[in-house]
XYZ file of C-alpha atoms in Angstrom:
511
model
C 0.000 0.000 0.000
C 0.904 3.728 -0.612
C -0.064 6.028 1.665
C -0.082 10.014 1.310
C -0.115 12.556 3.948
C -0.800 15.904 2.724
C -0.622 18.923 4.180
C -2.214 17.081 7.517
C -3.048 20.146 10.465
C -5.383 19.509 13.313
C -5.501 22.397 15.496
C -6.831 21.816 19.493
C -7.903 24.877 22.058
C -4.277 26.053 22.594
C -2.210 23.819 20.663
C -2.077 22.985 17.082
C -0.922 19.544 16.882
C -0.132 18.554 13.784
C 1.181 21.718 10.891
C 0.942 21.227 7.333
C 2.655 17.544 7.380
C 4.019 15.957 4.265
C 4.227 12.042 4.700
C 4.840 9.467 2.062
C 4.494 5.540 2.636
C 5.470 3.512 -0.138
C 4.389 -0.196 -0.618
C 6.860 -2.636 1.469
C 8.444 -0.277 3.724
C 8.610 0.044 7.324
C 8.671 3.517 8.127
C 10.135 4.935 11.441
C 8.082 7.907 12.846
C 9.991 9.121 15.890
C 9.333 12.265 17.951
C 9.086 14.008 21.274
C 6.108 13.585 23.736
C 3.652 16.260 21.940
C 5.138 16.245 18.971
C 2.088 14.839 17.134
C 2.929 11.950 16.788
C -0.602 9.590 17.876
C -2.920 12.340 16.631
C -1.402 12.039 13.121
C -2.092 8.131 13.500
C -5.426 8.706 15.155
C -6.201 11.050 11.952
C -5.180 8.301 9.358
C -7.194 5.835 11.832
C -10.530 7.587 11.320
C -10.456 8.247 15.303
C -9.985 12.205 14.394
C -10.538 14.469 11.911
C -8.017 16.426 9.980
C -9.124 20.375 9.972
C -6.774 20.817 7.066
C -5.288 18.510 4.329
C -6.289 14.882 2.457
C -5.184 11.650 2.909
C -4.650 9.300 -0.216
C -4.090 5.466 -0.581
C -3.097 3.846 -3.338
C -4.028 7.260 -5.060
C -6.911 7.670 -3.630
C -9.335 10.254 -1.254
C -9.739 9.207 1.995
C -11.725 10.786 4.369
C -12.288 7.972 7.274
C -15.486 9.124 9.056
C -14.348 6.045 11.787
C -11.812 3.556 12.406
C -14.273 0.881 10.278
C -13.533 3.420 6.794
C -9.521 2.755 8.101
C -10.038 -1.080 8.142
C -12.343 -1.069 4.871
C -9.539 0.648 2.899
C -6.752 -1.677 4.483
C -5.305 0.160 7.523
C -4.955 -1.382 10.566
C -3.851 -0.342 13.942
C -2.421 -1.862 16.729
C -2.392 0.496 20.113
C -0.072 0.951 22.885
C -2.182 -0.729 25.389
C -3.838 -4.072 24.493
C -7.791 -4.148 23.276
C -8.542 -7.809 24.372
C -11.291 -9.179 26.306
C -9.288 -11.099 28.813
C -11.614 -14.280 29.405
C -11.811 -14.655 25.822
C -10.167 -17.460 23.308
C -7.457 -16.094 20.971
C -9.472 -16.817 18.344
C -13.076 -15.227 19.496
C -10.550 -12.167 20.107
C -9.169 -11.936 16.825
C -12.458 -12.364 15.009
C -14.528 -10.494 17.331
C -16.992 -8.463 15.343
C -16.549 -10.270 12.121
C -17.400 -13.739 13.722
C -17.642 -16.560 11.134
C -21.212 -18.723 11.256
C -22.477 -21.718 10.315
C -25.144 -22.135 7.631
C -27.896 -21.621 10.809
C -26.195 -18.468 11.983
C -24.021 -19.919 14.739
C -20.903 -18.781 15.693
C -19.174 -21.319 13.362
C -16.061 -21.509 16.219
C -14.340 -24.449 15.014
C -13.726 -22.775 11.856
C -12.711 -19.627 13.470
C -10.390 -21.259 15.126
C -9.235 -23.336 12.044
C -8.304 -20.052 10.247
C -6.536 -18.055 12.788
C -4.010 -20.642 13.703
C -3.589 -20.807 9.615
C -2.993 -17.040 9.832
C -0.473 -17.122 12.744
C 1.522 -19.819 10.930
C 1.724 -18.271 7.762
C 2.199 -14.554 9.408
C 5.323 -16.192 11.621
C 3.219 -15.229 14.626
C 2.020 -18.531 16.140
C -0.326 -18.970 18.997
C -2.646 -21.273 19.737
C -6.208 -20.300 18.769
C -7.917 -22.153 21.556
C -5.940 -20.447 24.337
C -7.767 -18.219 26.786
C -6.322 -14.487 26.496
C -5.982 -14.135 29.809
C -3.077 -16.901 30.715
C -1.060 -15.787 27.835
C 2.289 -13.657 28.635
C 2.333 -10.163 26.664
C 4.868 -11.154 24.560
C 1.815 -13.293 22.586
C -0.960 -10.875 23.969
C 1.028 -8.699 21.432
C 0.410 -11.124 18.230
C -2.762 -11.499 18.935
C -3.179 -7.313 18.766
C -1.679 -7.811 15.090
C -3.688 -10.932 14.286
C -6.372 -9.210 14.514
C -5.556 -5.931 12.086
C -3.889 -8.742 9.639
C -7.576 -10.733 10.163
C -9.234 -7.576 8.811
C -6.662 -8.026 5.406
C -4.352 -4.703 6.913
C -2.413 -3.737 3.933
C -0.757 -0.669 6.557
C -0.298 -1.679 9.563
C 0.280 0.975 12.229
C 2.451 -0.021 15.256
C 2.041 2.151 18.538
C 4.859 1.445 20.855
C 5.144 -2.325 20.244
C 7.814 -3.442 22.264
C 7.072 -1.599 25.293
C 6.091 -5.182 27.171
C 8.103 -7.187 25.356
C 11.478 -9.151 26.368
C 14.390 -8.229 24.152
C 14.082 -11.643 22.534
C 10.028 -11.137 22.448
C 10.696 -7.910 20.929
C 13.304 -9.777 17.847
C 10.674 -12.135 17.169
C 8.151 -9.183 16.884
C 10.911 -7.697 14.001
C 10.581 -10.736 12.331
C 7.540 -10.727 11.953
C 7.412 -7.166 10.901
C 9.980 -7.960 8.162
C 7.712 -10.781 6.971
C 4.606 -8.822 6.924
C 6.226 -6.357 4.343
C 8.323 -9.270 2.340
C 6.167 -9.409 -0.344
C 6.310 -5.870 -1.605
C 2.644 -5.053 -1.370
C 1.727 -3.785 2.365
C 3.691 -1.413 4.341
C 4.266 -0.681 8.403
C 4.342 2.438 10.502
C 6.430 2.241 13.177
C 6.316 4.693 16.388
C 8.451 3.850 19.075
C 10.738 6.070 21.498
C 13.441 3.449 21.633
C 15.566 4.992 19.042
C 18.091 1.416 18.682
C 14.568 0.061 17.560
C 13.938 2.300 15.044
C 18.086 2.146 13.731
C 17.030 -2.038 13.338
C 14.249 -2.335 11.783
C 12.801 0.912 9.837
C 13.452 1.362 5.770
C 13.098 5.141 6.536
C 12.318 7.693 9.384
C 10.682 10.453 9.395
C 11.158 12.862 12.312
C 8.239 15.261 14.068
C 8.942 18.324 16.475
C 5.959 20.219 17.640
C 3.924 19.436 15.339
C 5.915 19.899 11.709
C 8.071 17.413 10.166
C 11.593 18.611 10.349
C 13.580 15.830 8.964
C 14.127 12.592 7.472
C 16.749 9.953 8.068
C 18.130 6.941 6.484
C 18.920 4.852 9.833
C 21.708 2.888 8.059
C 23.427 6.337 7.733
C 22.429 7.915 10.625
C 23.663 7.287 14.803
C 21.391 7.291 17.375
C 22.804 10.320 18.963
C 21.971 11.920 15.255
C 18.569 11.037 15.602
C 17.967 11.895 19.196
C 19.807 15.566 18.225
C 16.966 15.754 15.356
C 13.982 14.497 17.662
C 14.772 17.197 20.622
C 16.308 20.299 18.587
C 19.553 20.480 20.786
C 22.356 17.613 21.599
C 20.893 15.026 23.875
C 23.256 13.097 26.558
C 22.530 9.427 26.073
C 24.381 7.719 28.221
C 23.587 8.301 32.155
C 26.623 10.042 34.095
C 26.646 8.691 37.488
C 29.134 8.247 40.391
C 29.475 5.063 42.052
C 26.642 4.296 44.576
C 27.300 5.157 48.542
C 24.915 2.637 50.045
C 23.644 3.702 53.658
C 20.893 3.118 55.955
C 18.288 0.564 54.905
C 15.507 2.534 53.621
C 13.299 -0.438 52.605
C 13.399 -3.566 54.409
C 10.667 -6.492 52.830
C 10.872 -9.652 54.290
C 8.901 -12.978 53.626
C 6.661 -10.727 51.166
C 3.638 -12.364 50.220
C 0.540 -11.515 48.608
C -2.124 -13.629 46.881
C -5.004 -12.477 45.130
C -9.064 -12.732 46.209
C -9.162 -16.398 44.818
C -6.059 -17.242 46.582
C -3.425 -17.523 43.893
C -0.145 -16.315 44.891
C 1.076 -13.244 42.989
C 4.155 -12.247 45.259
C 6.109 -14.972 46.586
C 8.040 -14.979 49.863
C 10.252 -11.750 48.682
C 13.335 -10.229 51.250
C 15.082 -7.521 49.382
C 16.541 -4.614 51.018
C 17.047 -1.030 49.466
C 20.044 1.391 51.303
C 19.996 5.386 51.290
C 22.142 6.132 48.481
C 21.763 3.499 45.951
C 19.250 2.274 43.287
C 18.137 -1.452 43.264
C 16.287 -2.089 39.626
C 13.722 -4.758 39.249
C 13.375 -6.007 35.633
C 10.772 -8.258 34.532
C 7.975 -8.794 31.916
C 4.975 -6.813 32.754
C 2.029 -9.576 34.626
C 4.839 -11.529 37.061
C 4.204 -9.970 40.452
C 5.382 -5.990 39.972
C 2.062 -4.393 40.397
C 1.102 -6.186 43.621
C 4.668 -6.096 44.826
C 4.935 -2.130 44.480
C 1.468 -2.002 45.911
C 2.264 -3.732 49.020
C 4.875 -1.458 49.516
C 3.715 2.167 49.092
C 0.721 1.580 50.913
C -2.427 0.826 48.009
C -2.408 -2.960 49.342
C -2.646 -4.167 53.113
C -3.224 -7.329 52.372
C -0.317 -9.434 52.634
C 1.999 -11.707 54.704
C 5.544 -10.773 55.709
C 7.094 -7.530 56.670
C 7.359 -4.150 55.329
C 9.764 -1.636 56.843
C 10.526 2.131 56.246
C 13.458 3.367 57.687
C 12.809 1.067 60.261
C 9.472 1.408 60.692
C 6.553 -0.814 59.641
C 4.012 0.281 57.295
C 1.310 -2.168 58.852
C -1.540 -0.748 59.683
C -0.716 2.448 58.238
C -3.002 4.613 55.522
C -1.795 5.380 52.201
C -1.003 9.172 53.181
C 0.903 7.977 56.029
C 3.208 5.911 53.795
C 3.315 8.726 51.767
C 4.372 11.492 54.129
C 7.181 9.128 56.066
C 9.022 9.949 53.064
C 7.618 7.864 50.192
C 7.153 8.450 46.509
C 5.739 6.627 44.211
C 5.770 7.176 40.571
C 2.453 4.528 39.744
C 2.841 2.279 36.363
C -0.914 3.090 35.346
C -0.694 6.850 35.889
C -4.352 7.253 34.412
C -5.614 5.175 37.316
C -3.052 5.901 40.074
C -1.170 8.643 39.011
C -3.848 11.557 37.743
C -7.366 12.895 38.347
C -7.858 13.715 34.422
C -10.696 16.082 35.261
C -8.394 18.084 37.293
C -5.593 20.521 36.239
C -1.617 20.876 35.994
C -1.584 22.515 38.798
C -3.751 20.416 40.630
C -2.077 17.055 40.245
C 0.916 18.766 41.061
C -0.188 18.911 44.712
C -2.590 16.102 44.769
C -1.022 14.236 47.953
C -0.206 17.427 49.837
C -2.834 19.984 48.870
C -3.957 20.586 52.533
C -0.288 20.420 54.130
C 2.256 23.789 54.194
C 3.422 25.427 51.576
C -0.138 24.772 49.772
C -2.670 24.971 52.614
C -2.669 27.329 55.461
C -5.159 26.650 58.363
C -7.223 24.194 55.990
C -7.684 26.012 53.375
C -5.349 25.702 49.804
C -3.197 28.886 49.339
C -3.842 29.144 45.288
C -1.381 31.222 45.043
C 1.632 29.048 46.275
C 0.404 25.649 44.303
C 0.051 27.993 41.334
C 3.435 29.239 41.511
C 4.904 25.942 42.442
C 3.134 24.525 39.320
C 4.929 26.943 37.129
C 8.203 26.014 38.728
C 7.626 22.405 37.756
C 6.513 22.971 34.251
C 9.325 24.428 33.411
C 11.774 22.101 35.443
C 10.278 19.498 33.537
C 9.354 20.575 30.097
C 5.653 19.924 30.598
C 4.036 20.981 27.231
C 0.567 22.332 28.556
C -1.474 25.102 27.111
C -1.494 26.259 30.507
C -0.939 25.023 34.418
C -4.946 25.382 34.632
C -5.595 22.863 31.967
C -7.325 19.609 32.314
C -4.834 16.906 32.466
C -6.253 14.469 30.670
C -5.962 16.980 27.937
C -2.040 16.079 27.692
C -0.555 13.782 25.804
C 0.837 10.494 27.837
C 4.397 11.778 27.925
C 3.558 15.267 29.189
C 1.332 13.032 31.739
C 4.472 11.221 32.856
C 6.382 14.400 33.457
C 3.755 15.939 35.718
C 3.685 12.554 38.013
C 7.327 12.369 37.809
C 7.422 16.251 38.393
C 5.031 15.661 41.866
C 6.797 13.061 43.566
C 10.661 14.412 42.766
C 10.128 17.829 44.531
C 10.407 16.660 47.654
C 12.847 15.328 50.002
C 11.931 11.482 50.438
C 13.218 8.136 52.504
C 12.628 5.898 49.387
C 11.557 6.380 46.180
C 9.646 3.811 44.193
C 9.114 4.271 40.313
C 7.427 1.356 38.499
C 7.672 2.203 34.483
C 9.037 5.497 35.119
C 9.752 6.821 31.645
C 7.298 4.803 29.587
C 6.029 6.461 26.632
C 8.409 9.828 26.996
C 10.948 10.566 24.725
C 14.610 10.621 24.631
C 15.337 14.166 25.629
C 12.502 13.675 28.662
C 14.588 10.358 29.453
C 17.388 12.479 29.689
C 15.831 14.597 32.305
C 14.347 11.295 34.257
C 17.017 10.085 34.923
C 19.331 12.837 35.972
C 16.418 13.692 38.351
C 16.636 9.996 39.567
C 20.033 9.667 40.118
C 20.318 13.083 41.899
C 17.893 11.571 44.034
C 20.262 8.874 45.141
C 22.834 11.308 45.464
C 20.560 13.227 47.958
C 20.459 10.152 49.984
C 17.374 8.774 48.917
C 16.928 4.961 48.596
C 15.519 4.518 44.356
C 13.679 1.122 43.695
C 12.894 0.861 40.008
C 10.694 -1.405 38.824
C 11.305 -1.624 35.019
C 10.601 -3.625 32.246
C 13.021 -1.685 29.754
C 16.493 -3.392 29.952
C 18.514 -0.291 29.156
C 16.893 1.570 31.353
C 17.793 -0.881 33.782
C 21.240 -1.543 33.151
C 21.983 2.507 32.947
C 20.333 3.302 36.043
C 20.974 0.440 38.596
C 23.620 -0.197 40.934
C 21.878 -3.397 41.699
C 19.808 -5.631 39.620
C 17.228 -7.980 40.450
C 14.829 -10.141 38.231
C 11.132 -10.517 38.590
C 9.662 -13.816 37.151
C 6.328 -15.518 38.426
C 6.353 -13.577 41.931
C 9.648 -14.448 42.680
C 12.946 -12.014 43.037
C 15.860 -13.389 41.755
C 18.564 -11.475 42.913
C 19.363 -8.680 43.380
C 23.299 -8.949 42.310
C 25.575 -6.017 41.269
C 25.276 -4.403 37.970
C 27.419 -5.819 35.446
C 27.473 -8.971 36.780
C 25.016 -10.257 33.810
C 24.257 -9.237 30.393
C 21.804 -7.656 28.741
C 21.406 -11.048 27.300
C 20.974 -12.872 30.189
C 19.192 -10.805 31.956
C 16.706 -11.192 29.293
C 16.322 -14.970 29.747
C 15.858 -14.627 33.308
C 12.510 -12.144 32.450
C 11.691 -15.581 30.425
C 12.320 -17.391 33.274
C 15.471 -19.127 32.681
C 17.715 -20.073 35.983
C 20.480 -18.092 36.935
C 22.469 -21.181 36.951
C 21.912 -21.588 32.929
C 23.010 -18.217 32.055
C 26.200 -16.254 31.349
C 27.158 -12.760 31.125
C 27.125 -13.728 27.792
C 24.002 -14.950 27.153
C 22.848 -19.096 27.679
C 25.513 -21.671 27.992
């Protein structure tokens, strides 16, 4: 497929989001689009997808006009789209998921499920994306959660297939089978692949071409066989971007967080966290990498105070957390930068400024004798926008009107402000781009340096391996580790998120 952006704008109260842009697909390429949180970069997609409409501009395939009223006009003239965050029904089969709204029936109008079945496991073997077409959704790691996302834009005969962040719950070996499978998808000459991802090494692997958007306008293109990553990241931000994270060696001090025998099972009694002991010191960060769905979310919730339901011991700076609210955990010195900031981390109704003070609003500087001083959380929200690069119309606008990165900043931008015991960031730079990485992690490691105690809870291995001082490995509610950084590979660490044995692995890789 051929694809034609025209002059695309779409202009939003404040903002204009995407300017005049020029963007060319041609048939069996896999086209990079890379750019800063803001930059445009998902309302362009959601144009193409029929989810918005341009104000200005046309869209052409193949040569011709289209104006998708909806994402069905997308899927009718061959586009397909796979999000960010999975669209599955959980307690459904692979294959009612895949076909779900174009079922296949029997001559009686039945849901014809055998033969459902029959042709999605024929699509996943000739895609190179098995799964098995009778398994339920739900007990299925992410890594094939993913295929079945694409199975079901390739079910709907996707000629362009849109990819929104693909590898962000993926293993690195998930995420090279994934590339594969791109590469096959496009093999044939004939259909084409947009890829958006922040990871810019991704984008140097496996895009034909990549096109770059700042604030809105297209402001380059790159060949990524000719062009570094620093090149690219230089291009995506406007001004040279450090890449590499410049820290001194940790200076470990008093425990900060003490778990032992950490347990925690769900309502139907299934264990989620198994029998965990980790300590974290003042002055050091302990990572914890693992595939999203092994144990993280309960095992961060336990410890900042959302969960009280558990077994074992919980200590903070010496002190249990038994018993005690979740604004009591907070204000002994705990942050907590949440992995699902629209459900933990934000009140979308509410503004910038708002969120900015959400877990202190009533306590000095921003409250005096009960009542909220406006005036300091406005001027503290100013402060922060700027610290952090926040793109916001304004500090009084809605915050669900941001886009996820600018999000990010503003939780990342609350809980960094103040002086803490222990700082806890699950996913803390998902979906922001390289120059707000930059920023991230600076801000994290001056933490440390402050005399914080950082657990990160990541499932991006570089993130991981640049940050920590110590590195331990999630898989199936258990902690292996944590042992100090450098004393695996990227590699192996990688087959330990899969759930190989420490005993099997090498810094180089598998034995």
């Amino acid at each position: 497929m051929r694809l034609e952006l025209r002059g695309i704008t779409k202009r939003f109260p404040g903002v204009v989001a995407n300017d005049q842009v020029d963007l060319t697909v041609e048939p069996g390429e896999i086209h990079g689009l890379l750019g800063e949180n803001g930059a445009g970069k998902s309302t362009l997609m959601n144009i193409l997808y029929g989810l918005y409409r341009a104000d200005e501009g046309e869209i052409l395939v193949d040569g011709t006009p289209l104006e998708p009223d909806g994402p069905g006009d997308a899927i009718a003239a061959g586009i397909g789209m796979v999000h960010q965050h999975f669209m599955l029904v959980p307690v459904f089969t692979v294959a009612e998921n895949v076909t779900l709204g174009v079922e296949r029936t029997s001559r009686f109008g039945r849901l014809d499920r055998r033969a459902a079945a029959d042709a999605v496991r024929e699509l996943a073997e000739s895609s190179g994306l098995p799964v098995d077409p009778d398994a339920v959704v739900e007990d299925l790691p992410v890594g094939l959660q993913q295929r079945v996302e694409i199975l079901k834009a390739l079910y709907r005969d996707a000629r362009l297939l849109i990819l929104d962040e693909p590898t962000a719950v993926l293993t690195p070996q998930e995420a090279d089978d994934l590339f594969d499978a791109i590469r096959a998808f496009v093999s044939e000459g004939q259909r084409s692949v947009v890829f958006i991802s922040h990871k810019l090494r991704e984008h140097r692997v496996i895009a034909d071409r990549i096109s770059v958007l700042r604030r809105g306008r297209i402001v380059g293109s790159a060949d990524p066989r000719e062009t570094s990553e620093q090149e690219l990241a230089n291009l995506m931000v406007g001004r040279p971007v450090d890449l590499v994270v410049d820290k001194s060696p940790a200076a470990p001090a008093d425990v900060a967080l003490h778990v032992a025998g950490l347990t925690v099972r769900d309502p139907e009694g299934r264990t989620l966290v198994d029998d965990i002991d980790l300590d974290v010191h003042r002055g050091e960060i302990v990572a914890v990498a693992g595939v999203e769905g092994n144990g993280q979310t309960s095992f961060v919730r336990a410890i900042t105070g959302l969960d009280h339901l558990f077994d074992g011991d919980i200590e903070i700076d010496g002190s249990s957390i038994r018993g005690r609210s979740r604004k009591e955990v907070l204000r002994s010195g705990v942050g907590h930068v949440p992995e699902d900031r629209g459900t933990e981390g934000l009140v979308g109704g509410f503004t910038v400024a708002e969120n900015l003070v959400l877990d202190q609003w009533d306590a000095a500087p921003f409250a005096r004798r009960g009542s909220r001083d406006f005036d300091a959380i406005a001027e503290h929200a100013r402060r922060e926008v700027e610290d952090f690069d926040v793109r916001t119309p304004s500090i009084d606008t809605p915050v669900a009107n941001l886009s996820g990165g600018n999000q990010q900043k503003v939780v990342i931008a609350r809980e960094f402000h103040r002086p803490l015991a222990l700082l806890v960031a699950a996913q803390p730079t998902r979906g922001v781009d390289v120059g707000s990485i930059e920023h991230i992690h600076a801000s994290i490691v001056a933490k440390r340096d402050e005399g914080s105690g950082v657990l990160i809870v990541s499932s991006e291995l570089d993130e991981v391996l640049a940050l920590a001082d110590r590195v331990a490995v999630m898989f199936r509610g258990r902690l292996v580790g944590p042992f100090p950084a450098g004393t695996y590979s990227k590699e192996a660490i990688g087959l330990m998120m899969a759930g190989a044995d420490p005993a099997d692995v090498t810094a180089e890789g598998a034995r």
